[in-house]
Short mmCIF file of C-alpha atoms in Angstrom, two decimals:
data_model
loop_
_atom_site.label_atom_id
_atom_site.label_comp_id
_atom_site.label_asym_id
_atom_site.label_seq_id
_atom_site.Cartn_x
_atom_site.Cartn_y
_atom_site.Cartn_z
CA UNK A 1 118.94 88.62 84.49
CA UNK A 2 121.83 89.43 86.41
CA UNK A 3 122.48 92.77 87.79
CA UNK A 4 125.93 93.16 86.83
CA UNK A 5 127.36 92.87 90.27
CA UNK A 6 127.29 91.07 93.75
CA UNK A 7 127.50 92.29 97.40
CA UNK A 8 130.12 90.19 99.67
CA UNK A 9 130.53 90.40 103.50
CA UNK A 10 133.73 91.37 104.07
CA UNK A 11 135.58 88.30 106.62
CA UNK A 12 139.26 89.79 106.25
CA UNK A 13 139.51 93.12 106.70
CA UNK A 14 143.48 93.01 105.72
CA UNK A 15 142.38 91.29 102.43
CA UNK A 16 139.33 93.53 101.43
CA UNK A 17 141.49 96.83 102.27
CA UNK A 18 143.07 97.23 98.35
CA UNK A 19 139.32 96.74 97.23
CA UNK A 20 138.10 99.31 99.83
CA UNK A 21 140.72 101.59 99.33
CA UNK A 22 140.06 101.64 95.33
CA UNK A 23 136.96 102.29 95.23
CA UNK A 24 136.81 104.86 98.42
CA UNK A 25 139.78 106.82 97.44
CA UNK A 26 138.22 107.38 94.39
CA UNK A 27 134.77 109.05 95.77
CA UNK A 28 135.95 110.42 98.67
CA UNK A 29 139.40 111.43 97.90
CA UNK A 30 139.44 112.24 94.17
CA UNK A 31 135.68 113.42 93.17
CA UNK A 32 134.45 115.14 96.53
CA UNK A 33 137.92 116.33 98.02
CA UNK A 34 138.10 114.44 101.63
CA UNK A 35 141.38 114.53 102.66
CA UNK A 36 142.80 111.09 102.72
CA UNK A 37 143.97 111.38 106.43
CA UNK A 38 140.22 111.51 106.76
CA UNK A 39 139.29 109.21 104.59
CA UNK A 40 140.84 105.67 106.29
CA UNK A 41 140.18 106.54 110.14
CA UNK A 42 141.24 104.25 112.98
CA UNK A 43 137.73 102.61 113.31
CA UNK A 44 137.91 101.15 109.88
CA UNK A 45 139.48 97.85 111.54
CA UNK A 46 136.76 97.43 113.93
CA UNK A 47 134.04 97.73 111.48
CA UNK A 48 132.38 95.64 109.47
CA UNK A 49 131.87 96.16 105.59
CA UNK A 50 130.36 95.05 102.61
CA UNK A 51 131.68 95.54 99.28
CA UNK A 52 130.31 95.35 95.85
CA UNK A 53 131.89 93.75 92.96
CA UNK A 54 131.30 93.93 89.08
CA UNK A 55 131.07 90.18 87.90
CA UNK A 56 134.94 91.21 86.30
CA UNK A 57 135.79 91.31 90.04
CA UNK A 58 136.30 95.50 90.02
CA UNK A 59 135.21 96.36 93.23
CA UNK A 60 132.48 99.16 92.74
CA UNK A 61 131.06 99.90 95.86
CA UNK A 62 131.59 99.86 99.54
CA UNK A 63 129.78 100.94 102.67
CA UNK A 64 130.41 99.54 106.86
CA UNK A 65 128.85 99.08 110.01
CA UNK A 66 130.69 100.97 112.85
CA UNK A 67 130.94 100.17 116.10
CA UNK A 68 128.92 103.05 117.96
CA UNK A 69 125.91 101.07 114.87
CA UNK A 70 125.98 103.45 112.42
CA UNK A 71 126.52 103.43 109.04
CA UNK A 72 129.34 105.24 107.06
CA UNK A 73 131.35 105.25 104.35
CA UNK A 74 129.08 104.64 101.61
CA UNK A 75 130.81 104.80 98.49
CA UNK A 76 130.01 103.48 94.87
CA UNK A 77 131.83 104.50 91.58
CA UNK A 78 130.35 107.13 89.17
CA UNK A 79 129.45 104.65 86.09
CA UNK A 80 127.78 102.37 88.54
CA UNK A 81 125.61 105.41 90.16
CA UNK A 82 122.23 104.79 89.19
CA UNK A 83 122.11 100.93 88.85
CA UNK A 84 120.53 99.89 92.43
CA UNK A 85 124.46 99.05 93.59
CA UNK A 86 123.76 101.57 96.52
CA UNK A 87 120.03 100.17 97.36
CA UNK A 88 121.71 96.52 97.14
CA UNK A 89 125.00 97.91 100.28
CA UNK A 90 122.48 99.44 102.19
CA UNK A 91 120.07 96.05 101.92
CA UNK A 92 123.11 94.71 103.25
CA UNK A 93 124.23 96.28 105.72
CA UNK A 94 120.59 96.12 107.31
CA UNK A 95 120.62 92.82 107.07
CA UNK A 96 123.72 92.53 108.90
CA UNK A 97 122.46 94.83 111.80
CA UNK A 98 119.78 92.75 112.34
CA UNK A 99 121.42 89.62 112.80
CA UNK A 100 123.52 91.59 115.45
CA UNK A 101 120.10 92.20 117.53
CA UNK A 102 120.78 95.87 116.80
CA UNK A 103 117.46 97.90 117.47
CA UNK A 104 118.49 101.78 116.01
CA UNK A 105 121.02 102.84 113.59
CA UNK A 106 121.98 105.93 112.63
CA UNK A 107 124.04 107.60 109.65
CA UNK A 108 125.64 110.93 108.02
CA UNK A 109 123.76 111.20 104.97
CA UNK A 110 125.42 113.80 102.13
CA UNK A 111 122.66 115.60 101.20
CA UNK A 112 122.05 114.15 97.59
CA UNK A 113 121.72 110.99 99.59
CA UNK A 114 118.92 111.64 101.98
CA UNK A 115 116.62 109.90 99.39
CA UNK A 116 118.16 106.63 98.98
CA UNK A 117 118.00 106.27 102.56
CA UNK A 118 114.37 107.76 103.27
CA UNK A 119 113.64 104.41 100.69
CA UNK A 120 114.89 102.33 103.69
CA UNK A 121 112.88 104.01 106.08
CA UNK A 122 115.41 106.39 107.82
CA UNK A 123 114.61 109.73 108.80
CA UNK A 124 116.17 112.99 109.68
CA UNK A 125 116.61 114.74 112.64
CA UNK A 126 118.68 117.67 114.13
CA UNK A 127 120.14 120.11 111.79
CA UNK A 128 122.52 119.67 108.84
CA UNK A 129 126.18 119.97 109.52
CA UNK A 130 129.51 119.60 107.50
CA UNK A 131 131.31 117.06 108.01
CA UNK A 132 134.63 117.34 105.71
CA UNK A 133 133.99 119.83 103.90
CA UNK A 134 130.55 118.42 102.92
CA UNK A 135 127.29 118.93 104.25
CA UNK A 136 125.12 116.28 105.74
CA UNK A 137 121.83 115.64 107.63
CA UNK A 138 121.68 112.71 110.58
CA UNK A 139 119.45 110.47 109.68
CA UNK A 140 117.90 107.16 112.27
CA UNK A 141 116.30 103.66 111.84
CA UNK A 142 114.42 101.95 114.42
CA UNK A 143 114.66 98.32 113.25
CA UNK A 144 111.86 95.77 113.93
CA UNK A 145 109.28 98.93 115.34
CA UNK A 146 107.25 102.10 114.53
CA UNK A 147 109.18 105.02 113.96
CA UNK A 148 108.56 108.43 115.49
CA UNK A 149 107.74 110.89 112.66
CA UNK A 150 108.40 114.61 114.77
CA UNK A 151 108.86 117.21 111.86
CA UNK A 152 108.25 118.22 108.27
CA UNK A 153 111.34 116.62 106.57
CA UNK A 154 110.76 113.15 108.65
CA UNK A 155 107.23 113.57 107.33
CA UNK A 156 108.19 113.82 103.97
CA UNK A 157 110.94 111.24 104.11
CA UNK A 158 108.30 108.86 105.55
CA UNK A 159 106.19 109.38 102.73
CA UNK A 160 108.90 108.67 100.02
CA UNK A 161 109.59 105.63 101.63
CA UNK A 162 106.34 104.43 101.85
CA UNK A 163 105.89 105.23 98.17
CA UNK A 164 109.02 103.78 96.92
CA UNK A 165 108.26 100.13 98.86
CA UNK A 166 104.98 100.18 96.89
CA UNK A 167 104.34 97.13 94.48
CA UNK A 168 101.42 97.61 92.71
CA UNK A 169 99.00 99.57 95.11
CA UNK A 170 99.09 102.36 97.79
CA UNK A 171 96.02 104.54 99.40
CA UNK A 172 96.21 107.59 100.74
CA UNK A 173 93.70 108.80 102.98
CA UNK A 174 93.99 112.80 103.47
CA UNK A 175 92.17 115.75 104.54
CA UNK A 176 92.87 117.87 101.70
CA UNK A 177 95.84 116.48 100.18
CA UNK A 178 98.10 117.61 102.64
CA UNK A 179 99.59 121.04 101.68
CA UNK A 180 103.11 121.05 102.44
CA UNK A 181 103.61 117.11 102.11
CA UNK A 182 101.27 115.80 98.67
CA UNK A 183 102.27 119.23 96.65
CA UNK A 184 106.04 118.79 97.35
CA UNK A 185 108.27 117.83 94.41
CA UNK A 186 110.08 114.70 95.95
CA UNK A 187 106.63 113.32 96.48
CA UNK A 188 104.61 114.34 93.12
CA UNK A 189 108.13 112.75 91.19
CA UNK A 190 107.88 109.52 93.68
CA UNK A 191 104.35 109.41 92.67
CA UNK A 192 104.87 110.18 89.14
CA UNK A 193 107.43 107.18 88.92
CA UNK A 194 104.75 104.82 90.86
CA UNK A 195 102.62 105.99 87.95
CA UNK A 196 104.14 105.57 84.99
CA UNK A 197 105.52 101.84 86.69
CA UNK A 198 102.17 100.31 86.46
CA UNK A 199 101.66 101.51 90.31
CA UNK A 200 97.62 102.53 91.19
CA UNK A 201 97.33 105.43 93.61
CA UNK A 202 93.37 105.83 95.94
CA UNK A 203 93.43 108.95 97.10
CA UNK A 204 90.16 109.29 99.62
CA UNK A 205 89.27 113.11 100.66
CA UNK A 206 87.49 114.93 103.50
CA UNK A 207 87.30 118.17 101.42
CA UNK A 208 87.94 117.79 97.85
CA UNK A 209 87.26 121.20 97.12
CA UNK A 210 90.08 122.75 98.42
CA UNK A 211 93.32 121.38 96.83
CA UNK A 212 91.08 122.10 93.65
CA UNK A 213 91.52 125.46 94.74
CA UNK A 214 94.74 125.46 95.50
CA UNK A 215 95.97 124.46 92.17
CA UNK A 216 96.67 120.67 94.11
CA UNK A 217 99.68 119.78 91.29
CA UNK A 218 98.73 116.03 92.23
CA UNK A 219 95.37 116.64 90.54
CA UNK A 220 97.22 118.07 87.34
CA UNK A 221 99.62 114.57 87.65
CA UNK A 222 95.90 112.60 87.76
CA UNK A 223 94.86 114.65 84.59
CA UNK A 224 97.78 113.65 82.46
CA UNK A 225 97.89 109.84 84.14
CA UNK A 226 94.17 109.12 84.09
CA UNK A 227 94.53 105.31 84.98
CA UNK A 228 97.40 105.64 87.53
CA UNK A 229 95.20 107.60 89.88
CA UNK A 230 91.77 107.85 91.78
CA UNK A 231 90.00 110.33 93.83
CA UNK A 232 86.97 109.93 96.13
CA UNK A 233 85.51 111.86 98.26
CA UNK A 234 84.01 111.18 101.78
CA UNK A 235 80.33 111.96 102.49
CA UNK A 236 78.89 109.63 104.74
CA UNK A 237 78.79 110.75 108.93
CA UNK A 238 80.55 107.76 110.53
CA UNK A 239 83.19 108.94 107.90
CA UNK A 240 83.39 112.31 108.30
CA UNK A 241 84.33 112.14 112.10
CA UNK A 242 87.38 110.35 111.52
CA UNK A 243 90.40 112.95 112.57
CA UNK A 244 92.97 110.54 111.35
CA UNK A 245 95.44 110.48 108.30
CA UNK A 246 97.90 107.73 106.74
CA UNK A 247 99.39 106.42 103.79
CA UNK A 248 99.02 102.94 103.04
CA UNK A 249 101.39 100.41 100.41
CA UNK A 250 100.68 96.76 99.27
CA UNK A 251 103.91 95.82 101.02
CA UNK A 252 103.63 96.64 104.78
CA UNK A 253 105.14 100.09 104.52
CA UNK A 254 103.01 102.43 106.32
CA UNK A 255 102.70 106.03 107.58
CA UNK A 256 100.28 107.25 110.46
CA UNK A 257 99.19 110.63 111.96
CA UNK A 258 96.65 110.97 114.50
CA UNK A 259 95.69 114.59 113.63
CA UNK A 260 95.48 114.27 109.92
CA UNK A 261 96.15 118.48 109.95
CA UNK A 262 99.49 117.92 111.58
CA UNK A 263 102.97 115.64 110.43
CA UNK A 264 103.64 114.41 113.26
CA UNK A 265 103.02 110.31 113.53
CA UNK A 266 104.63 107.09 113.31
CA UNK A 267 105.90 104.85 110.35
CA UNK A 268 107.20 101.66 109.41
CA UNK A 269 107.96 99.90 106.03
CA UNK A 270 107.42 96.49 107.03
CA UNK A 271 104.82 96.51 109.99
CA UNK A 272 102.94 94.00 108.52
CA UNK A 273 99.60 93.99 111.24
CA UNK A 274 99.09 97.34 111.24
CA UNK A 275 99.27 98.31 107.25
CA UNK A 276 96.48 95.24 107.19
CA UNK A 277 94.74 96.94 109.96
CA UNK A 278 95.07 100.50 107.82
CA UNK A 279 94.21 98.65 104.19
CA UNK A 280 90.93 96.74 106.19
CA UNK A 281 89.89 100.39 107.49
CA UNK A 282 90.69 102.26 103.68
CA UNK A 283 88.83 99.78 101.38
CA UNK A 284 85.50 100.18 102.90
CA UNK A 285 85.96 103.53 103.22
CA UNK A 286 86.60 103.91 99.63
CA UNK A 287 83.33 101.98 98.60
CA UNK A 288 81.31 104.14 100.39
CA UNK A 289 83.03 107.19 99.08
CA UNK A 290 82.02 108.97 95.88
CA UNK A 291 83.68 109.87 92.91
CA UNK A 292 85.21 112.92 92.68
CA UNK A 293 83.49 114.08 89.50
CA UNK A 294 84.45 117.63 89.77
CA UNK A 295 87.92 116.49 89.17
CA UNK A 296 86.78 114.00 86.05
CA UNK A 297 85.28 117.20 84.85
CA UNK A 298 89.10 118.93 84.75
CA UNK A 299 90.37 116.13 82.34
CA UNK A 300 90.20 113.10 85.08
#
């Protein structure tokens, strides 16, 4: 079925400017306030953009490539919001830095935003800023390599990507369900949407015990999706030494901490050796684990 809309490369600039304008204008300018001196900047020439268009021909969406490789000006129309229009610009616009040979790119991201681009495996850093009138979060992409995951919000943006590129299947192997990443509400919703999707979550465990403690909400998501979700629990000594932690999709995306009690790692959504090296060291993991029957005995 068709989606309702194509992305096109834009090769004239002069010619693509009324569609550009249209739909920008209307985000920036009309619904969020930018002022339009602010709006159309003197780089916009030198760019290059991609623009979305309804199969009408309405141009619906925009977004660019600037020269200092970053991305800006991403901008798609309220009744479109929703329908995968921004997903398919930003798809785009990867693409296109690739075929540059461009190896990081970076982007303002409003803060409603952060998500969409956490799917595509950027990640924050510094502090969040406003940036007219608005406030925004930088946010970085090392293309083609491992990226450095250095604090709690990376962390968490790593793991929302990683869940979001899932097909069918992603592992998880934790400590204890990692407090402060696995209980957060991004991640239980990203997991939740897996879920109910058809997606099957492994969760393996050094200490099952203690998220049961703590009231773990992923165990209460488990409870009420019974097939979407499995627990086991590590017992056997060549096991238990294992200091590591990582997430693990059946599509190459993958996240990576040494110190499975610290955030702090690297990740990549389409490192294809080393999720096959992290699925080859889960499975048999898992088989020797055991069932976490205290948790069947909560509802599971």
């Amino acid at each position: 079925m068709s989606a309702g809309f194509q992305v096109v490369a834009v090769l004239d600039y002069a010619a693509a400017l009324p569609a550009l304008r249209q739909v920008r204008e209307t985000v920036f300018v009309q619904e969020q306030n930018v002022p339009a001196e602010l709006e159309l900047d003197a780089h916009d020439p030198l760019c290059q953009h991609v623009v979305a268009f309804a199969d009408d021909g309405t141009p619906i969406g925009t977004g660019r490539l600037t020269p200092d490789r970053r991305i800006g000006r991403m901008a798609v129309l309220a009744p479109w919001r929703g329908r995968g229009v921004g997903e398919a610009l930003l798809a785009a616009l990867l693409q296109r830095a690739g075929e540059l040979g461009w190896r990081e790119i970076t982007l303002h991201a409003q803060l409603p935003a952060q998500r969409l681009y956490a799917r595509h495996g950027f990640l924050p850093y510094g502090e969040r800023f406003v940036e007219a009138g608005i406030e925004h979060r930088s946010m970085r992409l090392l293309l083609g390599a491992a990226n450095p995951v250095e604090t709690r919000d990376a962390a968490l943006a790593a793991m929302l990507g990683v869940i979001a590129g899932a097909r069918r299947g992603l592992s998880i192997y934790s400590r204890e369900l990692d407090p402060g990443l696995l209980d957060r509400p991004e991640v239980t919703t990203a997991l939740r949407r897996f879920a109910t999707g058809g997606g099957v979550t492994r969760i393996v465990l050094h200490d099952p015990a203690a998220p049961q403690r703590a009231l773990a909400p992923l165990i209460g998501l488990a409870q009420r999706l019974p097939s979407a979700f499995a627990f086991r629990a590590i017992e056997e000594p060549v096991d238990q030494t294992y200091a590591s932690a990582y997430a693990v999709n059946d599509r190459d995306g993958w996240y990576y901490r040494t110190l499975g009690n610290r955030f702090d790692g690297e990740t990549r959504l389409d490192g294809g050796p080393r999720a096959r090296q992290l699925r080859a060291h889960f499975d048999p993991v898992w088989e020797r684990a055991r069932p976490c029957s205290e948790y069947r005995a909560l509802g599971i």
